[in-house]
Coordinates of C-alpha atoms in Angstrom, one line a residue:
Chain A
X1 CA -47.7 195.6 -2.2
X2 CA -49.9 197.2 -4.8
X3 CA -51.2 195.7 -7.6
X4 CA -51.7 197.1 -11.0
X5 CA -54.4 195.9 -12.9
X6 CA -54.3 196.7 -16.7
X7 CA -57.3 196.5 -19.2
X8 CA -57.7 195.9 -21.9
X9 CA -54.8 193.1 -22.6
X10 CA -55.1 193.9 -25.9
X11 CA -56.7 196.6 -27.8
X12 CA -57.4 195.7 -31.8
X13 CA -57.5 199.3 -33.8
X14 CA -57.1 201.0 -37.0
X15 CA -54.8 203.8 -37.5
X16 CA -56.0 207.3 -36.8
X17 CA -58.4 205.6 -34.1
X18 CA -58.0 206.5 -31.0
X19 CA -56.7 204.3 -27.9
X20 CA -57.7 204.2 -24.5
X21 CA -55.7 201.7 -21.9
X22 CA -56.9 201.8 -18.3
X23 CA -54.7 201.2 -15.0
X24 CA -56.1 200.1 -11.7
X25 CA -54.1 200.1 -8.7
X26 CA -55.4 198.0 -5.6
X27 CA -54.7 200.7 -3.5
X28 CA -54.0 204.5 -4.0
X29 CA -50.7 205.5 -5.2
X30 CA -49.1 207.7 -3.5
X31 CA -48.7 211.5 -5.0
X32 CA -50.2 210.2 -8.0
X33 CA -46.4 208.7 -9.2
X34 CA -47.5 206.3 -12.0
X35 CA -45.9 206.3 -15.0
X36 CA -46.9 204.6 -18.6
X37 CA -43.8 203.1 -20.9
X38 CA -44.4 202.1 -24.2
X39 CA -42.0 198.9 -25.6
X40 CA -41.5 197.2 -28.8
X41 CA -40.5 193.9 -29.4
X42 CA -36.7 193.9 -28.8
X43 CA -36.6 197.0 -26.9
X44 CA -35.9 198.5 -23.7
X45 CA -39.1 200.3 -22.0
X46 CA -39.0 203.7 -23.0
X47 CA -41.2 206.7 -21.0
X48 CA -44.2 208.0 -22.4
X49 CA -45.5 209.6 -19.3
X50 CA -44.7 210.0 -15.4
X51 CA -46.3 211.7 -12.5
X52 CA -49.9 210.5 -14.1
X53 CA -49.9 213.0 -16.5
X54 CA -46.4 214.7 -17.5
X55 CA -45.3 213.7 -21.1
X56 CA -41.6 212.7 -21.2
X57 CA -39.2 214.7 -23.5
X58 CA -39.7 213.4 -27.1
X59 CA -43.2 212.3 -26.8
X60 CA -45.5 213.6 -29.1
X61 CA -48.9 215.2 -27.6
X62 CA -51.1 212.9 -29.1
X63 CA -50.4 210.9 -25.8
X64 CA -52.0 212.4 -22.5
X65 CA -52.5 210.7 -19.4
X66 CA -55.0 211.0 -16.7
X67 CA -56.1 210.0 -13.2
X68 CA -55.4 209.8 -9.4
X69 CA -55.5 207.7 -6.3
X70 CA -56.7 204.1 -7.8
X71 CA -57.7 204.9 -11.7
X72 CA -55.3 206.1 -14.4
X73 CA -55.9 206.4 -18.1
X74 CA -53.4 206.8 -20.8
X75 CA -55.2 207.5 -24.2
X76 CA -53.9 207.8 -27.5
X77 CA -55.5 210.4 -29.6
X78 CA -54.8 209.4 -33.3
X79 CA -53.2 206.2 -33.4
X80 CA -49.9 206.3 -35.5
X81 CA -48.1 202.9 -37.1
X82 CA -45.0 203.6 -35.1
X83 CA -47.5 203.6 -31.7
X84 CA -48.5 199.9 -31.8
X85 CA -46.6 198.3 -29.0
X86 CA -47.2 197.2 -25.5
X87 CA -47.7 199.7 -22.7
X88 CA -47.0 199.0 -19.2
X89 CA -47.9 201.2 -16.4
X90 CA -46.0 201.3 -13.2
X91 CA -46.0 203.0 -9.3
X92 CA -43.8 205.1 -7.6
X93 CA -45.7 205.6 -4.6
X94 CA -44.7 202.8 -2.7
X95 CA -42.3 200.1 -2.5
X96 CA -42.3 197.5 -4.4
X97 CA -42.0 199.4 -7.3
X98 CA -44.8 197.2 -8.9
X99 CA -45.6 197.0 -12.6
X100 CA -48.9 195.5 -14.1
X101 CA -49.5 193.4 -16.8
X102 CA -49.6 195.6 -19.8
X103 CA -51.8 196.1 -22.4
X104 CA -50.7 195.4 -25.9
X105 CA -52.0 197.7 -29.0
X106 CA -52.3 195.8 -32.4
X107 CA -53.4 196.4 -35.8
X108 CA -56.9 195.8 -35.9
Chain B
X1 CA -25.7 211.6 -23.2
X2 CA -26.3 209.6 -20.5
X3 CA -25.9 205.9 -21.4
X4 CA -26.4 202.7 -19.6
X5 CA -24.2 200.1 -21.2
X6 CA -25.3 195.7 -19.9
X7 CA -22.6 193.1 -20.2
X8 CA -23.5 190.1 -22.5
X9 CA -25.9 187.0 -22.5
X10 CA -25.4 184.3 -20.3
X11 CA -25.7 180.6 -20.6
X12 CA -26.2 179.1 -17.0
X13 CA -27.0 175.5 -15.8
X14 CA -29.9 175.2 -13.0
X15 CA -27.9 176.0 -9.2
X16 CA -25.6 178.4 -10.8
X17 CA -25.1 182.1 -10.4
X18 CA -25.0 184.8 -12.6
X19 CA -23.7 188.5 -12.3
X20 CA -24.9 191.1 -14.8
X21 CA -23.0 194.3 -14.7
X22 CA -24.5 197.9 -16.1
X23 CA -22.1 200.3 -16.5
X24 CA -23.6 204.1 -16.3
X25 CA -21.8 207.4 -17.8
X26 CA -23.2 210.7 -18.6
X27 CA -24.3 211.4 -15.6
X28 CA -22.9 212.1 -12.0
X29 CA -23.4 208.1 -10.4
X30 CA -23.7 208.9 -6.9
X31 CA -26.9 210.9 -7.9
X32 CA -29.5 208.6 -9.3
X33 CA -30.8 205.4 -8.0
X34 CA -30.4 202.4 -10.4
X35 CA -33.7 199.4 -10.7
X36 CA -33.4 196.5 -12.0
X37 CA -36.1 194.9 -13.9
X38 CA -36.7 191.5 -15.6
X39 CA -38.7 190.1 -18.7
X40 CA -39.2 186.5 -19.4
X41 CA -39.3 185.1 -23.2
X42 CA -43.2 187.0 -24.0
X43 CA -44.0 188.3 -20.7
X44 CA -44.1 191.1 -18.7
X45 CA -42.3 193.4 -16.8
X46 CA -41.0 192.7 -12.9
X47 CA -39.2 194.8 -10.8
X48 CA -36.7 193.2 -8.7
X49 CA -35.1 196.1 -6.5
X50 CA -33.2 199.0 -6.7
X51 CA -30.1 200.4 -5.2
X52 CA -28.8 203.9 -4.0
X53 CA -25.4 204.0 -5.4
X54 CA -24.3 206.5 -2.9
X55 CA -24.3 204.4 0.4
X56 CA -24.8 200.9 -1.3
X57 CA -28.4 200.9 0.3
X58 CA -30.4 198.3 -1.4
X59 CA -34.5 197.1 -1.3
X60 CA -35.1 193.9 -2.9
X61 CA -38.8 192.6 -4.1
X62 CA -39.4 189.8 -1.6
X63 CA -39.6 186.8 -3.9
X64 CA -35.8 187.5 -4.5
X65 CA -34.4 187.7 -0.6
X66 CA -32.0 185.4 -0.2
X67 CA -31.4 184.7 -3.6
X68 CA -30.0 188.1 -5.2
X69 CA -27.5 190.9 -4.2
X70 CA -27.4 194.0 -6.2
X71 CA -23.9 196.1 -5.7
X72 CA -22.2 198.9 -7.0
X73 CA -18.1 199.9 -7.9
X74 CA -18.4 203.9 -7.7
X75 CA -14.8 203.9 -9.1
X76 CA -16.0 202.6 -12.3
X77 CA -20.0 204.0 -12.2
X78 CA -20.8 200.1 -12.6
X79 CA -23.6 198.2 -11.2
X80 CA -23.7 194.7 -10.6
X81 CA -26.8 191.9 -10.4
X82 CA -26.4 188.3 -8.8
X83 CA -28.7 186.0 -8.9
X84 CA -28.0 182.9 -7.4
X85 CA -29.5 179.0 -7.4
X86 CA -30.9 180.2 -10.6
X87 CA -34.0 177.5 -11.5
X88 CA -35.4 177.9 -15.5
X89 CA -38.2 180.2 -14.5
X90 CA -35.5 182.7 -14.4
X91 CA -34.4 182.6 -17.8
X92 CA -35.0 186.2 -18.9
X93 CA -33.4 189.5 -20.0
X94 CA -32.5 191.5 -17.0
X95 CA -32.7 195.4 -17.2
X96 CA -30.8 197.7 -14.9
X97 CA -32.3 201.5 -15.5
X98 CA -32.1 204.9 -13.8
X99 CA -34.5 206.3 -12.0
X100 CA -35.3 209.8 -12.2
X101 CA -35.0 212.5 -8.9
X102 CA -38.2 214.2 -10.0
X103 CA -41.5 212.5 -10.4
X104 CA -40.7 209.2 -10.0
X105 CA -39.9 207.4 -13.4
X106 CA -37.6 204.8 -14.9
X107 CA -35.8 207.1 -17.5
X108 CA -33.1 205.9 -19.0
X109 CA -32.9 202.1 -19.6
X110 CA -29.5 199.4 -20.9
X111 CA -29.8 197.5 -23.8
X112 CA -30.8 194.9 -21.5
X113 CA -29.0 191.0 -20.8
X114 CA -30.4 187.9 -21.5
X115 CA -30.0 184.9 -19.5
X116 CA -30.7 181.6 -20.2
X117 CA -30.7 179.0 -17.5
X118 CA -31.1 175.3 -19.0
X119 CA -29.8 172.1 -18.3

């Protein structure tokens, strides 16, 4: 099974600052499938970005992501108010479909 | 529009079951896998298996062999979730979403079902 690692569990910023949330997986993920969702209290996960680095449909390009094998990065460029929320990254590559921890963005 | 529709809460007493249902339209059924994923009150996300609603295949996360039995009704595009001997650390809102062919995503999600197991 592989684990995902997130860091930071929370990140304290400032709108217009920009936001960097790190995923470590304890072993390399297979064709790079790990996507990021973004959820807000009371809400289903939504997709932010799959494949490592593909933005979903509706996401604005202020959010990239980044990274293969063991190390993935999503980073937020310019920090919006509707972006505060808690990301999750997760794997494709290998079953279970394992999720980590999540990292939670908050008004600093 | 592809939608993923969850039946309601549930109230269960420790030992029972409980079967959540997810019914899918918008999309052709037989096509896309279904996961379902659970969230206990302020934590986290875990993924609890996923079934191929063509053949009925199913993989289950290990912790939940024995214990859960995810099904599908192709006449009706509805998928189904029991859990069974439900203890309190399984009071959470259950998620059944679709996984996407290409690149490996979960990209369309229902409105999700909480459960509440308490004596």
């Amino acid at each position: 099974e592989i684990v995902l690692t997130q860091s930071p569990g929370t990140l304290s910023l400032s709108p217009g600052e920009r936001a960097t949330l790190s995923c470590r997986a304890s072993q390399s993920v297979s064709r790079n499938l790990l996507t990021w969702y973004q959820q807000k209290p009371g809400q289903a996960p939504r997709v932010v970005i799959y494949g490592a680095s593909s933005r979903a449909t509706g996401i604005p390009d202020r959010f990239s992501g980044s990274g293969s094998g063991t190390d993935f990065t999503l980073t937020i460029s310019r920090l919006e108010p509707e972006d505060f929320a808690v990301y999750y990254c997760q794997q494709f590559g290998s079953t279970p479909r394992t999720f980590g921890g999540g990292t939670k963005v908050e008004f600093k | 529009q592809v939608h993923l529709v969850q039946s309601g809460a549930e109230v269960k007493k420790p030992g029972a079951s409980v079967k959540v249902s997810c019914k899918a339209s918008g999309y052709t059924f037989t096509s896309y896998y279904v996961h379902w994923v659970r969230q206990a009150p302020g934590q986290g996300l875990e993924w609890m298996g996923m079934i191929n609603p063509t053949g009925g295949s199913t993989t289950y996360l290990q912790k939940f062999q024995g214990r859960v039995t995810m099904t599908r009704d192709a006449s009706t595009s509805t998928l189904f979730l029991d859990l069974t001997s439900l203890k309190s650390e399984d009071t959470a809102v259950y998620y059944c979403a679709r996984e996407r062919i290409v690149g490996g995503t979960l990209d369309y999600w229902g409105q999700g079902t909480l459960v509440t197991v308490s004596s």
